[in-house]
């Protein structure tokens, strides 16, 4: 353990177990690029404002470039006994360029430094995550296009309700993931303000130019209150929240994949590369990926609660509790990205068993609504028509038959309104493909949805 930056005020070295407990480098070392980028912008600003010499800034920036390159290539390893990534980089800089390195931390504190680093790091992560979600949406829309006329049962209460197309079902998920992208962009835009120059909490007496730093880092502006600048972690909560919603969507999708791939449904078969076997039951092919995605949703929800709970009692401004923010928000991001990256190809490679979908749609009186709609269109009030249709279903169940197999006379015995065209009205394909209302399940509607989603990507 090297001497602490703050050793001046202390008479003893830090206890080594406490050092370990206090240190965050294991978690925050991944922010090294953001830390170095932020420091370079800060050094440039210090020189521009005459707070340090031009030569000092050049030496500092050159030194930081070297550290960045060596960390990238692996020549330089993190010192895991360092307190955090900020202390590590600064110590390494001073090791390399001597006392000039000690000028870097002028008009700055780790409090504003860490807040900046986290924003910059999350900004990159979010933009990569958005690309991954786009890939998933592309897979979904391509599949929806391929199966836009595949009839399957639509469910409510997991009971067969009305026939839909598989493409329509898939496109529901495209909408969810589009909203996820919007949420991430929105959170990222709000996060893209620089807290640097808030210093420890109160600002500084040096003639800094905070907006110059913000601009250099391609941020939209600065945090306008220094206390808020160092103590705000709303952005981490917002991103963790967006991640929790992404996981909820992935988890609902997973649940369906699990059901669909069971023998009870058999609507799909997962590719061998995306399923696993059992150690004892030779016949098994398990949807482990979906189950893991569903399972990991819990930890991402947990990360969100960790952040909210960590923050709720904190007085202004910085408190060490906040060091816990990174592990939680990094875990949500890592988990979501990992899930997205296996989910998209799993979906892409699955086999859709159209016949089983169609067979399932042919059962369960899925056209009962259409019987009621038929009567309604011929003048019977909907409630009355609804009741007649229900009575017909009960009649079929008693007789062990289905609506489309009843004779016209049988239909007529329930209502004089029935004509021969009832068979056309309750034909499964017609029930599906005639639902042409905007956002409905008909092929044209699914095509319109696909075109709209694609244009948004
Ligand atoms: N490792 C710390 C964190 O992640 C950096 C800020 C430390 N500031 C301080 N005053 N101890 O929050």
PDB file of N, CA, C and O and ligand atoms in Angstrom, residues 6 22-25 28 31 83-87 109-115 200 233 318-326, ligand 1:
ATOM      1  N   UNK A   6      -3.754  11.845   1.280  1.00  0.00           N
ATOM      2  CA  UNK A   6      -4.176  12.658   2.424  1.00  0.00           C
ATOM      3  C   UNK A   6      -3.374  12.375   3.692  1.00  0.00           C
ATOM      4  O   UNK A   6      -3.759  12.736   4.793  1.00  0.00           O
ATOM      5  N   UNK A  22     -12.383   0.184   2.187  1.00  0.00           N
ATOM      6  CA  UNK A  22     -12.590   1.551   1.722  1.00  0.00           C
ATOM      7  C   UNK A  22     -12.368   1.697   0.218  1.00  0.00           C
ATOM      8  O   UNK A  22     -12.914   2.593  -0.417  1.00  0.00           O
ATOM      9  N   UNK A  23     -11.560   0.790  -0.317  1.00  0.00           N
ATOM     10  CA  UNK A  23     -11.137   0.942  -1.713  1.00  0.00           C
ATOM     11  C   UNK A  23     -12.255   0.581  -2.684  1.00  0.00           C
ATOM     12  O   UNK A  23     -13.018  -0.361  -2.472  1.00  0.00           O
ATOM     13  N   UNK A  24     -12.330   1.323  -3.775  1.00  0.00           N
ATOM     14  CA  UNK A  24     -13.349   1.015  -4.789  1.00  0.00           C
ATOM     15  C   UNK A  24     -12.717   0.691  -6.134  1.00  0.00           C
ATOM     16  O   UNK A  24     -13.415   0.568  -7.135  1.00  0.00           O
ATOM     17  N   UNK A  25     -11.388   0.549  -6.154  1.00  0.00           N
ATOM     18  CA  UNK A  25     -10.743   0.426  -7.470  1.00  0.00           C
ATOM     19  C   UNK A  25     -11.178  -0.824  -8.226  1.00  0.00           C
ATOM     20  O   UNK A  25     -11.276  -0.808  -9.452  1.00  0.00           O
ATOM     21  N   UNK A  28     -14.320   0.578  -9.782  1.00  0.00           N
ATOM     22  CA  UNK A  28     -14.297   1.783 -10.628  1.00  0.00           C
ATOM     23  C   UNK A  28     -13.142   1.829 -11.626  1.00  0.00           C
ATOM     24  O   UNK A  28     -13.063   2.757 -12.431  1.00  0.00           O
ATOM     25  N   UNK A  31     -13.651   2.676 -15.251  1.00  0.00           N
ATOM     26  CA  UNK A  31     -13.933   4.042 -15.729  1.00  0.00           C
ATOM     27  C   UNK A  31     -12.654   4.787 -16.117  1.00  0.00           C
ATOM     28  O   UNK A  31     -12.670   6.012 -16.249  1.00  0.00           O
ATOM     29  N   UNK A  83      -6.836   3.546  -3.593  1.00  0.00           N
ATOM     30  CA  UNK A  83      -8.167   3.792  -3.039  1.00  0.00           C
ATOM     31  C   UNK A  83      -9.236   3.756  -4.135  1.00  0.00           C
ATOM     32  O   UNK A  83     -10.316   3.189  -3.949  1.00  0.00           O
ATOM     33  N   UNK A  84      -8.932   4.356  -5.239  1.00  0.00           N
ATOM     34  CA  UNK A  84      -9.877   4.313  -6.356  1.00  0.00           C
ATOM     35  C   UNK A  84      -9.153   4.663  -7.649  1.00  0.00           C
ATOM     36  O   UNK A  84      -7.957   4.961  -7.631  1.00  0.00           O
ATOM     37  N   UNK A  85      -9.873   4.647  -8.736  1.00  0.00           N
ATOM     38  CA  UNK A  85      -9.251   4.895 -10.039  1.00  0.00           C
ATOM     39  C   UNK A  85      -8.669   6.309 -10.125  1.00  0.00           C
ATOM     40  O   UNK A  85      -7.628   6.533 -10.741  1.00  0.00           O
ATOM     41  N   UNK A  86      -9.295   7.243  -9.453  1.00  0.00           N
ATOM     42  CA  UNK A  86      -8.837   8.644  -9.514  1.00  0.00           C
ATOM     43  C   UNK A  86      -7.480   8.792  -8.848  1.00  0.00           C
ATOM     44  O   UNK A  86      -6.559   9.419  -9.377  1.00  0.00           O
ATOM     45  N   UNK A  87      -7.331   8.197  -7.657  1.00  0.00           N
ATOM     46  CA  UNK A  87      -6.062   8.229  -6.911  1.00  0.00           C
ATOM     47  C   UNK A  87      -4.984   7.484  -7.692  1.00  0.00           C
ATOM     48  O   UNK A  87      -3.830   7.893  -7.737  1.00  0.00           O
ATOM     49  N   UNK A 109     -11.980  18.308  -7.084  1.00  0.00           N
ATOM     50  CA  UNK A 109     -12.039  17.396  -5.943  1.00  0.00           C
ATOM     51  C   UNK A 109     -12.411  16.037  -6.516  1.00  0.00           C
ATOM     52  O   UNK A 109     -12.901  15.948  -7.643  1.00  0.00           O
ATOM     53  N   UNK A 110     -12.169  14.992  -5.744  1.00  0.00           N
ATOM     54  CA  UNK A 110     -12.629  13.703  -6.260  1.00  0.00           C
ATOM     55  C   UNK A 110     -14.158  13.659  -6.314  1.00  0.00           C
ATOM     56  O   UNK A 110     -14.745  12.874  -7.035  1.00  0.00           O
ATOM     57  N   UNK A 111     -14.771  14.523  -5.526  1.00  0.00           N
ATOM     58  CA  UNK A 111     -16.237  14.509  -5.494  1.00  0.00           C
ATOM     59  C   UNK A 111     -16.847  14.914  -6.838  1.00  0.00           C
ATOM     60  O   UNK A 111     -17.778  14.278  -7.324  1.00  0.00           O
ATOM     61  N   UNK A 112     -16.304  15.973  -7.422  1.00  0.00           N
ATOM     62  CA  UNK A 112     -16.833  16.342  -8.746  1.00  0.00           C
ATOM     63  C   UNK A 112     -16.218  15.455  -9.823  1.00  0.00           C
ATOM     64  O   UNK A 112     -16.849  15.153 -10.839  1.00  0.00           O
ATOM     65  N   UNK A 113     -14.996  14.988  -9.558  1.00  0.00           N
ATOM     66  CA  UNK A 113     -14.323  14.120 -10.538  1.00  0.00           C
ATOM     67  C   UNK A 113     -15.095  12.804 -10.720  1.00  0.00           C
ATOM     68  O   UNK A 113     -15.369  12.386 -11.851  1.00  0.00           O
ATOM     69  N   UNK A 114     -15.468  12.184  -9.611  1.00  0.00           N
ATOM     70  CA  UNK A 114     -16.155  10.890  -9.726  1.00  0.00           C
ATOM     71  C   UNK A 114     -17.545  11.070 -10.350  1.00  0.00           C
ATOM     72  O   UNK A 114     -17.997  10.237 -11.142  1.00  0.00           O
ATOM     73  N   UNK A 115     -18.184  12.176 -10.020  1.00  0.00           N
ATOM     74  CA  UNK A 115     -19.515  12.420 -10.592  1.00  0.00           C
ATOM     75  C   UNK A 115     -19.406  12.584 -12.113  1.00  0.00           C
ATOM     76  O   UNK A 115     -20.244  12.091 -12.866  1.00  0.00           O
ATOM     77  N   UNK A 200     -15.151  20.338  -4.184  1.00  0.00           N
ATOM     78  CA  UNK A 200     -15.569  19.452  -3.095  1.00  0.00           C
ATOM     79  C   UNK A 200     -17.069  19.574  -2.862  1.00  0.00           C
ATOM     80  O   UNK A 200     -17.770  18.581  -2.710  1.00  0.00           O
ATOM     81  N   UNK A 233     -27.201  11.784  -7.994  1.00  0.00           N
ATOM     82  CA  UNK A 233     -27.031  10.504  -8.678  1.00  0.00           C
ATOM     83  C   UNK A 233     -28.341  10.095  -9.352  1.00  0.00           C
ATOM     84  O   UNK A 233     -28.559   8.928  -9.655  1.00  0.00           O
ATOM     85  N   UNK A 318     -21.473  15.344  -0.765  1.00  0.00           N
ATOM     86  CA  UNK A 318     -20.953  13.996  -0.958  1.00  0.00           C
ATOM     87  C   UNK A 318     -20.916  13.221   0.354  1.00  0.00           C
ATOM     88  O   UNK A 318     -20.589  13.758   1.407  1.00  0.00           O
ATOM     89  N   UNK A 319     -21.255  11.957   0.279  1.00  0.00           N
ATOM     90  CA  UNK A 319     -21.077  11.014   1.390  1.00  0.00           C
ATOM     91  C   UNK A 319     -20.501   9.745   0.794  1.00  0.00           C
ATOM     92  O   UNK A 319     -20.811   9.389  -0.343  1.00  0.00           O
ATOM     93  N   UNK A 320     -19.692   9.057   1.584  1.00  0.00           N
ATOM     94  CA  UNK A 320     -19.012   7.875   1.055  1.00  0.00           C
ATOM     95  C   UNK A 320     -19.986   6.777   0.641  1.00  0.00           C
ATOM     96  O   UNK A 320     -19.674   5.924  -0.195  1.00  0.00           O
ATOM     97  N   UNK A 321     -21.176   6.805   1.227  1.00  0.00           N
ATOM     98  CA  UNK A 321     -22.211   5.838   0.807  1.00  0.00           C
ATOM     99  C   UNK A 321     -22.298   5.777  -0.717  1.00  0.00           C
ATOM    100  O   UNK A 321     -22.578   4.741  -1.306  1.00  0.00           O
ATOM    101  N   UNK A 322     -22.081   6.946  -1.309  1.00  0.00           N
ATOM    102  CA  UNK A 322     -22.297   7.064  -2.754  1.00  0.00           C
ATOM    103  C   UNK A 322     -21.315   6.243  -3.569  1.00  0.00           C
ATOM    104  O   UNK A 322     -21.560   5.978  -4.753  1.00  0.00           O
ATOM    105  N   UNK A 323     -20.238   5.819  -2.952  1.00  0.00           N
ATOM    106  CA  UNK A 323     -19.301   4.943  -3.657  1.00  0.00           C
ATOM    107  C   UNK A 323     -19.993   3.638  -4.073  1.00  0.00           C
ATOM    108  O   UNK A 323     -19.587   2.988  -5.031  1.00  0.00           O
ATOM    109  N   UNK A 324     -21.056   3.293  -3.338  1.00  0.00           N
ATOM    110  CA  UNK A 324     -21.812   2.062  -3.643  1.00  0.00           C
ATOM    111  C   UNK A 324     -22.639   2.177  -4.927  1.00  0.00           C
ATOM    112  O   UNK A 324     -23.178   1.187  -5.412  1.00  0.00           O
ATOM    113  N   UNK A 325     -22.779   3.381  -5.442  1.00  0.00           N
ATOM    114  CA  UNK A 325     -23.600   3.569  -6.638  1.00  0.00           C
ATOM    115  C   UNK A 325     -23.090   2.759  -7.833  1.00  0.00           C
ATOM    116  O   UNK A 325     -23.867   2.201  -8.601  1.00  0.00           O
ATOM    117  N   UNK A 326     -21.767   2.715  -7.947  1.00  0.00           N
ATOM    118  CA  UNK A 326     -21.203   2.137  -9.166  1.00  0.00           C
ATOM    119  C   UNK A 326     -21.462   0.639  -9.293  1.00  0.00           C
ATOM    120  O   UNK A 326     -21.853   0.164 -10.362  1.00  0.00           O
TER     121      UNK A 326
HETATM  122  N1  LIG B   1     -14.181   6.377  -4.705  1.00  0.00           N
HETATM  123  C1  LIG B   1     -15.013   7.477  -4.381  1.00  0.00           C
HETATM  124  C2  LIG B   1     -16.410   7.201  -4.919  1.00  0.00           C
HETATM  125  O1  LIG B   1     -16.545   6.364  -5.734  1.00  0.00           O
HETATM  126  C3  LIG B   1     -14.513   8.732  -5.000  1.00  0.00           C
HETATM  127  C4  LIG B   1     -14.897   9.980  -4.280  1.00  0.00           C
HETATM  128  C5  LIG B   1     -14.214  10.060  -2.990  1.00  0.00           C
HETATM  129  N2  LIG B   1     -14.392  11.283  -2.343  1.00  0.00           N
HETATM  130  C6  LIG B   1     -14.153  11.428  -1.055  1.00  0.00           C
HETATM  131  N3  LIG B   1     -14.342  12.564  -0.548  1.00  0.00           N
HETATM  132  N4  LIG B   1     -13.789  10.404  -0.311  1.00  0.00           N
HETATM  133  O2  LIG B   1     -17.383   7.777  -4.513  1.00  0.00           O
END
